[in-house]
Short mmCIF file of C-alpha atoms in Angstrom, two decimals:
data_model
loop_
_atom_site.label_atom_id
_atom_site.label_comp_id
_atom_site.label_asym_id
_atom_site.label_seq_id
_atom_site.Cartn_x
_atom_site.Cartn_y
_atom_site.Cartn_z
CA MET A 1 226.24 53.81 108.57
CA LYS A 2 223.12 55.92 108.36
CA LYS A 3 224.27 57.99 111.33
CA LYS A 4 227.64 58.71 109.67
CA THR A 5 225.91 59.69 106.43
CA TYR A 6 223.60 62.03 108.33
CA LEU A 7 226.52 63.64 110.19
CA LEU A 8 228.43 64.12 106.94
CA PHE A 9 225.36 65.72 105.34
CA LEU A 10 224.90 67.99 108.37
CA LEU A 11 228.55 69.05 108.19
CA MET A 12 228.37 69.85 104.47
CA PHE A 13 225.09 71.74 104.96
CA THR A 14 226.63 73.82 107.74
CA ILE A 15 229.68 74.65 105.60
CA CYS A 16 227.45 75.71 102.68
CA VAL A 17 225.26 77.92 104.86
CA THR A 18 228.30 79.52 106.52
CA PHE A 19 229.93 80.19 103.15
CA SER A 20 226.68 81.65 101.79
CA GLN A 21 226.31 83.96 104.79
CA LYS A 22 229.91 85.14 104.51
CA ASN A 23 229.46 85.70 100.80
CA GLN A 24 226.32 87.75 101.44
CA ASN A 25 228.10 89.89 103.99
CA LYS A 26 230.50 91.15 101.33
CA TYR A 27 227.79 93.26 99.75
CA SER A 28 225.72 96.29 100.65
CA ILE A 29 222.18 95.64 99.47
CA ARG A 30 219.68 98.46 98.94
CA THR A 31 216.09 97.96 97.82
CA ILE A 32 214.45 100.40 95.38
CA ALA A 33 210.68 99.98 95.06
CA PHE A 34 207.48 101.42 93.63
CA TYR A 35 203.91 100.93 94.85
CA ASN A 36 200.59 102.25 93.56
CA LEU A 37 198.67 102.67 96.83
CA GLU A 38 195.21 102.61 95.22
CA ASN A 39 193.36 105.75 96.17
CA LEU A 40 195.04 106.57 99.47
CA PHE A 41 192.70 109.45 100.33
CA ASP A 42 191.93 110.90 103.73
CA THR A 43 188.39 111.26 105.06
CA ILE A 44 188.19 115.06 104.76
CA ASN A 45 186.44 116.72 101.82
CA ASP A 46 188.90 119.03 100.04
CA THR A 47 186.85 121.52 98.04
CA SER A 48 189.84 122.47 95.86
CA ILE A 49 189.92 119.05 94.18
CA ASN A 50 187.43 116.43 93.07
CA ASP A 51 188.14 114.06 95.94
CA GLU A 52 184.42 113.31 96.16
CA ALA A 53 185.07 110.89 93.28
CA SER A 54 187.46 108.84 95.42
CA PRO A 55 186.31 105.48 96.82
CA MET A 56 187.05 106.72 100.34
CA MET A 57 184.60 109.60 100.04
CA GLU A 58 181.99 107.36 98.43
CA LEU A 59 181.82 105.21 101.58
CA LYS A 60 178.62 105.83 103.55
CA SER A 61 180.10 104.95 106.96
CA ASN A 62 183.22 103.89 108.88
CA ARG A 63 185.54 106.07 106.79
CA SER A 64 187.98 106.61 109.63
CA LYS A 65 188.15 102.90 110.46
CA VAL A 66 188.68 102.05 106.80
CA TYR A 67 191.35 104.73 106.41
CA TRP A 68 193.47 103.52 109.32
CA ASP A 69 193.05 99.88 108.33
CA LYS A 70 194.26 100.69 104.81
CA ILE A 71 197.21 102.68 106.20
CA ASP A 72 198.20 99.72 108.39
CA LYS A 73 197.95 97.21 105.54
CA LEU A 74 200.01 99.34 103.16
CA ALA A 75 202.67 100.07 105.79
CA SER A 76 202.91 96.37 106.66
CA THR A 77 203.39 95.52 102.99
CA ILE A 78 206.08 98.16 102.42
CA ALA A 79 207.93 96.96 105.53
CA GLN A 80 208.28 93.50 103.93
CA ILE A 81 209.53 94.53 100.48
CA GLY A 82 213.15 93.45 100.11
CA LEU A 83 213.36 92.38 103.74
CA ASP A 84 214.65 88.90 103.02
CA LYS A 85 217.89 90.10 101.40
CA ALA A 86 218.37 93.71 102.54
CA ASN A 87 217.19 93.04 106.12
CA THR A 88 215.13 96.23 106.02
CA SER A 89 212.34 97.86 104.03
CA PRO A 90 213.17 99.79 100.83
CA ALA A 91 215.88 102.42 101.04
CA ILE A 92 213.86 104.33 98.42
CA ILE A 93 210.25 103.79 97.39
CA GLY A 94 208.17 105.78 94.93
CA VAL A 95 204.42 105.82 95.50
CA SER A 96 201.41 106.93 93.50
CA GLU A 97 197.68 107.57 94.10
CA VAL A 98 198.24 109.54 97.29
CA GLU A 99 195.96 112.50 97.96
CA ASN A 100 198.31 114.76 99.89
CA LEU A 101 201.30 115.03 102.20
CA GLY A 102 199.16 114.20 105.25
CA VAL A 103 198.29 110.67 104.14
CA ILE A 104 201.97 109.92 103.43
CA GLU A 105 202.95 111.21 106.87
CA ASP A 106 200.35 108.90 108.42
CA LEU A 107 201.82 106.04 106.40
CA VAL A 108 205.45 106.50 107.48
CA LYS A 109 204.42 107.06 111.12
CA ASN A 110 202.65 103.70 111.21
CA LYS A 111 204.08 101.14 113.65
CA HIS A 112 205.43 99.01 110.78
CA LEU A 113 207.57 101.81 109.31
CA VAL A 114 208.21 104.43 111.98
CA LYS A 115 211.47 102.85 113.15
CA ASN A 116 212.97 103.25 109.67
CA ASN A 117 212.71 107.06 109.80
CA TYR A 118 211.43 107.77 106.30
CA GLY A 119 211.75 111.19 104.74
CA ILE A 120 209.16 112.37 102.21
CA ILE A 121 209.39 114.38 98.99
CA HIS A 122 206.00 115.38 97.65
CA TYR A 123 204.39 118.05 95.47
CA ASP A 124 200.68 118.67 94.96
CA SER A 125 200.02 117.78 91.33
CA PRO A 126 197.47 119.37 88.95
CA ASP A 127 195.50 116.13 88.66
CA LYS A 128 191.79 116.92 88.89
CA ARG A 129 191.13 114.23 91.48
CA GLY A 130 194.12 115.42 93.46
CA ILE A 131 196.17 112.23 93.27
CA ASP A 132 199.93 112.69 93.45
CA VAL A 133 203.21 110.82 93.33
CA ALA A 134 205.84 111.00 96.06
CA LEU A 135 209.20 109.58 97.08
CA LEU A 136 209.91 108.04 100.49
CA TYR A 137 213.47 107.37 101.59
CA GLN A 138 215.26 106.01 104.63
CA LYS A 139 217.33 108.94 105.85
CA LYS A 140 220.24 106.76 106.91
CA TYR A 141 220.74 105.46 103.37
CA PHE A 142 219.68 108.29 101.04
CA LYS A 143 220.48 112.02 101.17
CA PRO A 144 218.50 114.10 98.65
CA ILE A 145 220.26 117.16 97.26
CA TYR A 146 217.75 118.31 94.61
CA HIS A 147 214.13 117.70 93.66
CA GLU A 148 211.72 119.14 91.14
CA ALA A 149 208.22 118.39 89.84
CA PHE A 150 207.71 118.49 86.06
CA ASN A 151 204.31 119.04 84.53
CA PRO A 152 204.19 116.93 81.35
CA ASN A 153 202.11 119.65 79.61
CA ILE A 154 199.88 117.24 77.76
CA TYR A 155 197.09 118.56 75.54
CA LYS A 156 194.22 116.73 73.90
CA ASN A 157 192.13 118.50 71.24
CA ASN A 158 193.74 121.79 72.35
CA PHE A 159 192.62 121.26 75.95
CA LYS A 160 195.12 120.70 78.74
CA VAL A 161 195.05 117.26 80.36
CA TYR A 162 195.41 117.70 84.11
CA THR A 163 197.46 114.66 85.01
CA ARG A 164 200.17 113.81 87.51
CA ASP A 165 203.52 115.56 87.71
CA GLN A 166 206.74 113.64 87.13
CA LEU A 167 208.95 113.90 90.20
CA LEU A 168 212.73 114.07 89.91
CA VAL A 169 214.83 113.49 93.04
CA SER A 170 218.64 113.52 92.95
CA GLY A 171 220.75 112.50 95.91
CA TYR A 172 223.32 110.19 97.39
CA LEU A 173 222.55 106.54 98.00
CA ASP A 174 225.25 106.01 100.60
CA ASP A 175 228.13 107.71 98.74
CA GLU A 176 226.86 107.39 95.15
CA LEU A 177 224.89 110.01 93.25
CA ILE A 178 221.66 108.65 91.75
CA HIS A 179 218.63 110.23 90.11
CA VAL A 180 215.09 108.90 90.55
CA ILE A 181 212.10 109.84 88.37
CA VAL A 182 208.69 108.90 89.82
CA ASN A 183 205.82 108.55 87.32
CA HIS A 184 202.11 107.95 87.11
CA TRP A 185 201.21 108.32 83.45
CA PRO A 186 197.70 109.04 82.07
CA SER A 187 195.20 106.23 82.32
CA ARG A 188 193.66 104.16 79.53
CA SER A 189 190.28 105.80 79.98
CA GLY A 190 188.51 105.67 76.64
CA GLY A 191 190.59 102.72 75.50
CA GLU A 192 194.27 101.95 74.96
CA ALA A 193 194.50 103.20 71.38
CA LYS A 194 192.59 106.42 71.97
CA SER A 195 194.61 107.32 75.08
CA ARG A 196 197.99 106.13 73.71
CA PRO A 197 199.19 109.60 72.57
CA LEU A 198 198.84 110.89 76.15
CA ARG A 199 201.28 108.30 77.48
CA GLU A 200 203.63 108.85 74.56
CA LYS A 201 203.75 112.53 75.54
CA ALA A 202 204.40 111.54 79.15
CA ALA A 203 207.27 109.35 77.94
CA TYR A 204 208.64 112.27 75.94
CA GLN A 205 208.66 114.37 79.11
CA ASN A 206 210.79 111.65 80.71
CA THR A 207 213.31 111.95 77.87
CA LYS A 208 213.57 115.70 78.52
CA ILE A 209 214.18 115.10 82.24
CA ILE A 210 216.85 112.53 81.39
CA ASP A 211 218.54 115.01 79.03
CA GLN A 212 218.53 117.63 81.80
CA ILE A 213 220.15 115.18 84.22
CA ARG A 214 222.84 114.18 81.73
CA LYS A 215 223.88 117.76 81.03
CA ASN A 216 225.37 117.91 84.52
CA ASP A 217 226.05 114.20 85.00
CA PRO A 218 226.93 112.53 81.65
CA ASN A 219 227.23 109.06 83.19
CA ALA A 220 224.20 109.48 85.40
CA LYS A 221 222.75 106.57 87.34
CA ILE A 222 219.04 107.01 86.67
CA LEU A 223 216.09 104.98 87.96
CA ILE A 224 212.76 105.55 86.22
CA LEU A 225 209.91 104.05 88.21
CA GLY A 226 206.16 104.26 88.33
CA ASP A 227 202.74 103.13 87.23
CA PHE A 228 202.98 103.82 83.50
CA ASN A 229 199.55 102.53 82.45
CA ASP A 230 201.40 100.86 79.59
CA ASP A 231 203.00 97.46 79.19
CA PRO A 232 206.75 97.19 78.48
CA ILE A 233 206.16 96.50 74.77
CA ASN A 234 203.97 99.56 74.12
CA SER A 235 205.11 102.46 71.93
CA SER A 236 205.75 104.81 74.86
CA PHE A 237 208.61 102.53 75.88
CA LYS A 238 209.81 101.03 72.62
CA ASN A 239 209.48 104.10 70.36
CA ILE A 240 209.84 107.09 72.72
CA LEU A 241 212.08 105.94 75.58
CA LYS A 242 213.59 103.29 73.29
CA THR A 243 213.96 100.81 76.14
CA LYS A 244 215.96 97.62 75.71
CA ARG A 245 214.98 94.13 76.81
CA LYS A 246 218.39 92.48 76.57
CA LYS A 247 221.44 93.66 78.48
CA LYS A 248 223.74 93.04 75.51
CA ASN A 249 221.81 95.61 73.44
CA VAL A 250 222.07 98.43 75.98
CA GLY A 251 224.32 101.25 74.76
CA LYS A 252 225.81 104.11 76.78
CA ASN A 253 222.70 106.32 76.72
CA ASP A 254 220.08 103.57 76.54
CA ILE A 255 217.49 102.57 79.12
CA TYR A 256 217.22 98.96 80.25
CA ASN A 257 213.82 97.57 81.20
CA PRO A 258 214.14 94.32 83.17
CA TYR A 259 210.35 94.08 83.36
CA GLU A 260 209.98 93.49 79.63
CA ASP A 261 211.41 90.01 80.09
CA LEU A 262 209.08 89.37 83.05
CA TYR A 263 206.14 90.55 80.95
CA MET A 264 207.06 88.23 78.07
CA ARG A 265 207.20 85.39 80.60
CA GLY A 266 203.60 86.08 81.68
CA PHE A 267 204.06 88.09 84.88
CA ASN A 268 201.70 90.94 85.78
CA THR A 269 201.21 93.70 88.35
CA LEU A 270 197.47 94.19 87.89
CA ALA A 271 194.43 92.64 86.26
CA TYR A 272 191.39 94.36 84.80
CA ARG A 273 188.44 92.81 82.99
CA ASP A 274 190.33 89.55 82.45
CA ASN A 275 193.33 91.39 81.02
CA LEU A 276 196.68 90.93 82.73
CA ASN A 277 199.02 93.92 82.55
CA LEU A 278 202.44 94.84 83.81
CA PHE A 279 202.13 98.62 84.23
CA ASP A 280 204.41 99.00 87.25
CA MET A 281 208.14 98.97 86.54
CA ILE A 282 211.61 100.18 87.44
CA LEU A 283 213.90 101.05 84.52
CA ILE A 284 217.59 101.90 84.76
CA SER A 285 220.26 103.75 82.80
CA SER A 286 223.29 101.80 81.59
CA PRO A 287 225.73 102.79 84.41
CA LEU A 288 223.54 100.77 86.82
CA LEU A 289 223.74 97.69 84.63
CA ASP A 290 226.15 94.83 85.26
CA ARG A 291 227.06 93.38 81.88
CA GLY A 292 228.12 89.98 83.17
CA LYS A 293 231.50 91.24 84.35
CA LYS A 294 230.45 90.82 87.98
CA ASP A 295 231.89 94.25 88.76
CA PHE A 296 230.01 95.49 91.80
CA SER A 297 232.58 98.03 92.98
CA ASN A 298 229.75 100.56 92.56
CA TYR A 299 226.00 100.05 92.91
CA LYS A 300 224.56 97.89 90.13
CA MET A 301 221.22 96.22 89.62
CA PHE A 302 221.26 92.68 90.97
CA GLN A 303 217.65 91.61 90.45
CA ALA A 304 214.27 93.13 89.55
CA MET A 305 211.10 91.53 90.87
CA ILE A 306 207.38 91.84 91.55
CA PHE A 307 206.30 91.67 95.19
CA ASN A 308 203.31 89.39 94.69
CA LYS A 309 203.12 87.52 97.98
CA ARG A 310 200.00 85.40 98.46
CA PHE A 311 198.44 87.73 101.01
CA LEU A 312 198.35 90.47 98.34
CA SER A 313 196.12 88.38 96.05
CA ASP A 314 192.38 87.77 96.21
CA LYS A 315 191.73 84.24 97.40
CA LYS A 316 188.15 83.69 96.26
CA GLY A 317 185.43 84.70 93.85
CA LYS A 318 185.70 85.77 90.23
CA PHE A 319 188.81 87.86 90.99
CA LYS A 320 190.72 85.00 92.59
CA GLY A 321 194.43 85.44 91.90
CA TYR A 322 194.08 89.15 91.08
CA PRO A 323 195.70 91.79 93.31
CA PHE A 324 193.52 92.08 96.44
CA ARG A 325 192.23 95.61 96.04
CA SER A 326 190.92 97.92 98.76
CA PHE A 327 187.75 99.18 97.09
CA SER A 328 185.13 97.61 94.84
CA ASN A 329 181.54 98.49 93.91
CA GLY A 330 181.42 101.44 96.30
CA GLY A 331 182.60 99.45 99.33
CA TYR A 332 185.75 98.53 101.21
CA THR A 333 187.01 95.02 100.57
CA GLY A 334 189.69 94.90 103.27
CA GLY A 335 192.39 94.45 100.66
CA TYR A 336 195.66 96.24 99.95
CA SER A 337 195.88 97.65 96.43
CA ASP A 338 194.82 96.83 92.89
CA HIS A 339 198.53 96.79 91.96
CA TYR A 340 201.42 94.65 93.15
CA PRO A 341 204.53 96.57 94.23
CA VAL A 342 207.71 96.18 92.19
CA TYR A 343 211.23 96.28 93.54
CA MET A 344 214.87 96.02 92.62
CA TYR A 345 218.04 95.18 94.53
CA LEU A 346 221.10 97.36 94.01
CA ILE A 347 224.25 95.77 95.36
CA LYS A 348 227.81 96.91 95.92
CA GLU A 349 230.87 95.17 97.30
CA LYS A 350 231.81 96.32 100.76
CA LYS A 351 235.26 97.85 100.98
#
């Protein structure tokens, strides 16, 4: 009797797995991601920027060894994002805290990523330390047709704040036109309240970019991603970008933030001085939103997540459970980044 029960269970399990696999095969799945790479600087002193302030340049020895170890760890991490459902690394990934084009080229040429043939879109930003944002894309999935860097033109007490550009890249994800804005907004240096107006101005620059996109593409599919140095409930999102937490409240020209719900449920992408924050996000415009109709004839968001695998977290000491960072107290820790990556699946029914 037990043998028959086992065989029946095995048969039902096999049918369920087969059905699930067939059901999966009906969809194209593309991963969109963002990752703050925590001070990915090379080992060469660039006299045109203040790279001496970077943790890499502060190291007294073994800079080259540290650099290549960090490159390998970051590439290995990126290679795993979205792998379980998309069967490949992200089709598109925005990155921040990169010093220059050279470090990104080293990253995509690493053994973990080289087979995926990533293209790079990068501009040198006016940031005083020389840290930039960039977009990486698998050439077989995404074809860029336009890109531009926008200086947010932020001033404080009549002095210009030299912060990161906002990068716009438009192109075709398979056969669908999408627009991606990569951000790294001003930090909370000096405190959240004191620095809040800087991020509100950065958010306002995003609204201007969105307006520019919609002039030529009224129903534009827009992904806004980055390290915003603000949580989803802060004024930069709720008052300037006017982001929505619930799908049912998203109107035609609204922006949906799936990470607000994750934040309210206690999730985070970084931790600092015992504060947990969710600064890293991917937001979408309404044409990428499925409103429960299960219409995936075009690319729609399926799921938004935080890539917080155990190996990316510190396993001991007072920072146990925090993102396992690369640098601390002037030394190299052997970690990955002080931020977790975030990612989103876009899915579409195969024709």
